[in-house]
Short mmCIF file of N, CA, C and O in Angstrom, two decimals:
data_model
loop_
_atom_site.label_atom_id
_atom_site.label_comp_id
_atom_site.label_asym_id
_atom_site.label_seq_id
_atom_site.Cartn_x
_atom_site.Cartn_y
_atom_site.Cartn_z
N MET E 1 -4.08 -25.47 35.20
CA MET E 1 -2.97 -24.64 34.73
C MET E 1 -2.88 -23.97 33.87
O MET E 1 -3.23 -24.10 32.75
N THR E 2 -2.67 -22.60 33.66
CA THR E 2 -3.17 -21.61 32.26
C THR E 2 -1.60 -21.06 32.14
O THR E 2 -0.68 -20.76 32.99
N LYS E 3 -1.44 -21.18 31.00
CA LYS E 3 0.10 -20.29 30.31
C LYS E 3 -0.34 -19.11 30.22
O LYS E 3 -1.50 -18.68 30.00
N LYS E 4 0.79 -18.21 30.59
CA LYS E 4 0.94 -16.61 30.77
C LYS E 4 1.24 -16.29 29.21
O LYS E 4 2.46 -16.97 28.85
N ILE E 5 0.53 -15.78 28.17
CA ILE E 5 1.16 -15.49 26.75
C ILE E 5 1.79 -13.98 27.08
O ILE E 5 0.93 -13.14 27.18
N SER E 6 3.12 -14.07 26.60
CA SER E 6 3.75 -12.66 26.75
C SER E 6 3.24 -11.70 25.66
O SER E 6 3.10 -12.24 24.65
N THR E 7 2.59 -10.92 25.53
CA THR E 7 2.42 -10.00 24.97
C THR E 7 3.33 -8.85 24.26
O THR E 7 4.06 -8.24 24.86
N VAL E 8 3.12 -8.49 23.21
CA VAL E 8 3.88 -7.34 22.40
C VAL E 8 2.98 -6.16 22.19
O VAL E 8 2.36 -6.05 21.73
N ALA E 9 3.85 -4.95 22.97
CA ALA E 9 3.20 -3.91 22.75
C ALA E 9 3.05 -3.32 21.10
O ALA E 9 3.74 -3.67 20.46
N LEU E 10 1.37 -3.25 20.58
CA LEU E 10 1.73 -3.12 18.82
C LEU E 10 2.02 -1.88 18.34
O LEU E 10 2.36 -1.51 17.72
N LEU E 11 1.92 -0.98 19.78
CA LEU E 11 2.90 0.69 18.91
C LEU E 11 4.05 0.74 19.47
O LEU E 11 4.88 1.47 19.98
N ASP E 12 4.95 -0.48 19.79
CA ASP E 12 6.52 -0.32 19.97
C ASP E 12 7.24 0.20 19.06
O ASP E 12 6.91 -0.03 17.82
N ARG E 13 8.03 0.94 19.18
CA ARG E 13 8.72 2.05 18.33
C ARG E 13 9.59 1.12 17.25
O ARG E 13 9.44 1.47 16.47
N SER E 14 10.35 0.40 17.87
CA SER E 14 11.07 -0.24 17.30
C SER E 14 10.49 -1.18 16.46
O SER E 14 10.79 -2.03 15.15
N LEU E 15 9.32 -1.76 16.77
CA LEU E 15 8.47 -2.56 15.61
C LEU E 15 7.85 -1.92 14.83
O LEU E 15 7.43 -2.42 13.34
N PHE E 16 7.50 -0.80 15.07
CA PHE E 16 6.67 -0.03 14.00
C PHE E 16 7.94 0.25 12.90
O PHE E 16 7.43 0.60 12.07
N ALA E 17 8.70 0.80 13.77
CA ALA E 17 9.82 1.15 12.56
C ALA E 17 10.06 0.00 11.25
O ALA E 17 10.62 0.51 10.33
N ARG E 18 10.44 -0.95 12.23
CA ARG E 18 10.60 -2.46 11.33
C ARG E 18 9.82 -2.49 10.21
O ARG E 18 10.11 -2.79 8.98
N ALA E 19 8.47 -2.42 10.37
CA ALA E 19 7.25 -2.63 10.06
C ALA E 19 7.27 -1.60 9.00
O ALA E 19 7.07 -2.01 7.63
N THR E 20 7.57 -0.37 8.93
CA THR E 20 7.36 1.06 7.97
C THR E 20 8.69 0.42 7.21
O THR E 20 8.39 0.43 5.98
N VAL E 21 9.64 0.13 7.51
CA VAL E 21 10.79 -0.21 6.31
C VAL E 21 10.31 -1.51 5.26
O VAL E 21 10.35 -1.49 4.26
N ASP E 22 10.07 -2.62 6.23
CA ASP E 22 9.80 -3.55 5.47
C ASP E 22 8.42 -2.99 4.48
O ASP E 22 8.71 -3.99 3.34
N SER E 23 7.58 -2.66 4.92
CA SER E 23 6.42 -2.33 3.69
C SER E 23 6.85 -1.28 2.67
O SER E 23 6.23 -1.76 1.60
N ILE E 24 7.88 -0.54 2.84
CA ILE E 24 8.28 0.57 1.64
C ILE E 24 9.05 -0.61 0.71
O ILE E 24 8.84 -0.63 -0.37
N CYS E 25 10.01 -1.53 1.61
CA CYS E 25 10.43 -2.40 0.68
C CYS E 25 9.64 -3.69 0.05
O CYS E 25 10.13 -3.93 -1.46
N LYS E 26 8.51 -3.58 0.38
CA LYS E 26 7.65 -4.70 -0.63
C LYS E 26 7.17 -3.70 -1.78
O LYS E 26 6.25 -4.60 -2.35
N LEU E 27 7.39 -2.55 -1.99
CA LEU E 27 6.77 -2.32 -2.99
C LEU E 27 7.64 -2.02 -4.01
O LEU E 27 7.22 -1.61 -5.39
N SER E 28 8.51 -2.63 -4.23
CA SER E 28 9.32 -3.02 -5.17
C SER E 28 8.75 -3.52 -6.34
O SER E 28 8.05 -4.83 -5.91
N PRO E 29 8.74 -3.75 -7.82
CA PRO E 29 8.32 -4.07 -8.59
C PRO E 29 8.51 -5.71 -8.58
O PRO E 29 7.81 -6.30 -8.87
N GLN E 30 9.63 -6.02 -8.61
CA GLN E 30 10.53 -7.35 -8.16
C GLN E 30 9.74 -7.99 -7.18
O GLN E 30 9.07 -9.52 -7.72
N ASP E 31 9.24 -7.38 -6.06
CA ASP E 31 8.46 -8.21 -4.94
C ASP E 31 6.84 -8.67 -5.28
O ASP E 31 6.60 -9.31 -5.38
N GLN E 32 6.44 -7.25 -6.24
CA GLN E 32 4.98 -7.40 -6.29
C GLN E 32 4.86 -8.47 -7.44
O GLN E 32 3.74 -9.17 -7.93
N SER E 33 5.95 -8.49 -8.49
CA SER E 33 5.70 -9.41 -9.45
C SER E 33 5.42 -11.24 -9.49
O SER E 33 5.20 -12.06 -10.06
N ARG E 34 5.87 -11.20 -8.02
CA ARG E 34 5.83 -12.74 -7.52
C ARG E 34 4.34 -13.50 -7.51
O ARG E 34 4.33 -14.52 -7.80
N ASN E 35 3.63 -12.04 -6.97
CA ASN E 35 2.11 -12.57 -6.85
C ASN E 35 1.46 -12.08 -7.96
O ASN E 35 1.19 -10.58 -7.97
N PRO E 36 0.90 -12.59 -9.58
CA PRO E 36 0.13 -12.11 -10.30
C PRO E 36 -0.80 -11.02 -9.94
O PRO E 36 -1.04 -10.26 -10.30
N VAL E 37 -1.93 -11.43 -8.63
CA VAL E 37 -2.91 -10.85 -8.24
C VAL E 37 -2.39 -9.39 -7.90
O VAL E 37 -2.89 -7.95 -8.02
N MET E 38 -1.30 -9.35 -6.78
CA MET E 38 -0.84 -8.15 -6.20
C MET E 38 -0.42 -7.54 -7.43
O MET E 38 -0.49 -5.99 -7.42
N PHE E 39 0.65 -8.00 -8.25
CA PHE E 39 0.90 -7.14 -9.31
C PHE E 39 -0.39 -6.58 -10.13
O PHE E 39 -0.07 -5.20 -10.36
N VAL E 40 -1.10 -6.76 -10.52
CA VAL E 40 -2.00 -6.10 -10.94
C VAL E 40 -2.82 -5.14 -10.22
O VAL E 40 -3.12 -4.22 -10.26
N VAL E 41 -2.86 -5.27 -9.07
CA VAL E 41 -3.32 -4.29 -8.11
C VAL E 41 -2.92 -3.40 -7.97
O VAL E 41 -2.92 -1.75 -7.93
N TYR E 42 -1.26 -3.26 -7.82
CA TYR E 42 -0.27 -2.65 -8.11
C TYR E 42 -0.02 -1.72 -9.31
O TYR E 42 -0.09 -0.43 -9.16
N VAL E 43 0.08 -2.31 -10.23
CA VAL E 43 -0.15 -1.44 -11.54
C VAL E 43 -1.56 -0.73 -11.88
O VAL E 43 -1.42 0.83 -11.71
N GLY E 44 -2.94 -1.21 -11.09
CA GLY E 44 -4.08 -0.37 -11.20
C GLY E 44 -3.78 0.63 -10.29
O GLY E 44 -4.14 1.94 -10.66
N SER E 45 -3.16 0.46 -9.16
CA SER E 45 -3.15 1.67 -8.10
C SER E 45 -2.17 2.87 -8.96
O SER E 45 -2.46 3.78 -8.87
N ILE E 46 -1.10 2.63 -9.60
CA ILE E 46 -0.62 3.63 -9.99
C ILE E 46 -1.30 4.14 -11.07
O ILE E 46 -1.23 5.33 -11.55
N LEU E 47 -1.92 3.28 -12.32
CA LEU E 47 -2.61 4.02 -13.27
C LEU E 47 -3.75 5.08 -12.82
O LEU E 47 -3.93 6.23 -12.87
N THR E 48 -4.70 4.69 -11.78
CA THR E 48 -5.69 5.31 -10.92
C THR E 48 -5.07 6.41 -10.51
O THR E 48 -5.73 7.62 -10.37
N THR E 49 -3.67 6.59 -9.97
CA THR E 49 -3.04 7.52 -9.01
C THR E 49 -2.83 8.79 -10.17
O THR E 49 -3.06 9.80 -10.08
N VAL E 50 -2.38 8.33 -11.48
CA VAL E 50 -1.87 9.07 -12.32
C VAL E 50 -3.36 9.77 -12.89
O VAL E 50 -3.09 10.62 -13.34
N LEU E 51 -4.44 8.75 -13.25
CA LEU E 51 -5.79 10.01 -13.58
C LEU E 51 -5.93 10.88 -12.74
O LEU E 51 -6.55 11.53 -12.94
N TYR E 52 -6.03 10.55 -11.15
CA TYR E 52 -6.08 11.25 -10.53
C TYR E 52 -5.41 12.53 -10.29
O TYR E 52 -6.24 13.65 -10.70
N ILE E 53 -3.82 12.66 -11.01
CA ILE E 53 -3.43 13.73 -11.05
C ILE E 53 -3.49 14.29 -12.45
O ILE E 53 -3.76 15.65 -12.25
N GLN E 54 -4.10 13.78 -13.10
CA GLN E 54 -4.40 14.13 -14.69
C GLN E 54 -5.71 15.04 -14.32
O GLN E 54 -5.78 16.36 -15.04
N THR E 55 -6.76 14.56 -13.26
CA THR E 55 -7.97 15.37 -13.47
C THR E 55 -7.67 16.58 -12.80
O THR E 55 -8.35 17.81 -12.58
N LEU E 56 -6.63 16.55 -11.45
CA LEU E 56 -6.63 17.90 -10.99
C LEU E 56 -5.75 19.16 -11.78
O LEU E 56 -6.05 20.19 -11.26
N THR E 57 -5.03 18.71 -13.23
CA THR E 57 -4.80 19.71 -13.87
C THR E 57 -5.92 20.10 -15.14
O THR E 57 -6.00 20.76 -15.63
N GLY E 58 -7.24 19.49 -14.95
CA GLY E 58 -8.20 19.85 -15.56
C GLY E 58 -8.29 19.11 -17.10
O GLY E 58 -9.31 19.39 -17.72
N THR E 59 -7.52 18.28 -17.37
CA THR E 59 -7.92 17.51 -18.51
C THR E 59 -8.42 16.07 -18.02
O THR E 59 -8.32 15.42 -19.10
N GLY E 60 -8.89 15.57 -17.17
CA GLY E 60 -9.15 14.48 -16.61
C GLY E 60 -10.64 14.11 -17.41
O GLY E 60 -11.68 15.09 -17.55
N GLU E 61 -11.48 13.01 -17.77
CA GLU E 61 -12.60 12.73 -18.27
C GLU E 61 -13.30 12.31 -16.99
O GLU E 61 -15.21 12.56 -17.40
N ALA E 62 -13.32 12.11 -16.14
CA ALA E 62 -14.27 11.94 -14.98
C ALA E 62 -14.13 13.16 -13.65
O ALA E 62 -12.88 13.44 -13.54
N PRO E 63 -14.80 13.11 -13.02
CA PRO E 63 -14.58 14.37 -11.65
C PRO E 63 -13.40 13.64 -10.76
O PRO E 63 -13.16 12.52 -10.76
N SER E 64 -13.21 14.60 -10.47
CA SER E 64 -11.67 14.10 -9.28
C SER E 64 -12.22 13.41 -8.64
O SER E 64 -11.18 12.48 -7.87
N GLY E 65 -13.18 13.56 -7.49
CA GLY E 65 -13.63 13.19 -6.66
C GLY E 65 -13.88 11.48 -6.51
O GLY E 65 -13.55 10.91 -6.16
N PHE E 66 -14.61 11.39 -8.05
CA PHE E 66 -14.49 10.02 -8.20
C PHE E 66 -13.49 9.10 -8.49
O PHE E 66 -13.22 7.94 -7.62
N ILE E 67 -12.35 9.39 -9.02
CA ILE E 67 -11.28 8.92 -9.37
C ILE E 67 -10.52 8.85 -7.94
O ILE E 67 -9.65 7.44 -7.85
N LEU E 68 -10.41 9.95 -7.11
CA LEU E 68 -9.79 9.55 -5.67
C LEU E 68 -10.53 8.39 -5.34
O LEU E 68 -10.12 7.75 -4.45
N ALA E 69 -11.78 8.75 -5.09
CA ALA E 69 -12.58 7.22 -4.42
C ALA E 69 -11.88 5.95 -4.82
O ALA E 69 -11.54 5.11 -4.07
N ILE E 70 -11.60 5.98 -5.87
CA ILE E 70 -11.54 4.74 -6.68
C ILE E 70 -9.89 4.41 -6.09
O ILE E 70 -9.49 3.41 -6.07
N THR E 71 -9.11 5.66 -6.17
CA THR E 71 -7.63 5.40 -6.33
C THR E 71 -7.81 4.79 -4.59
O THR E 71 -6.67 4.06 -4.09
N LEU E 72 -8.47 5.54 -3.50
CA LEU E 72 -8.38 5.35 -2.27
C LEU E 72 -9.04 3.71 -1.84
O LEU E 72 -8.37 3.07 -0.99
#
């Protein structure tokens, strides 16, 4: 006898909307500071984004493509 597993559509609109809201809420520094590794990644991503914006203004120390690749 086999059990039938009910599947949830991965692209269900309500599931996608809830996941989007939850992911944005988890970007708060309070949530990030609970896990030291994720907090370091969070701060690093902010710093590399600022460096990328700096290169777009022409005052960066490295090519903008390089910093964009690191940021992504």
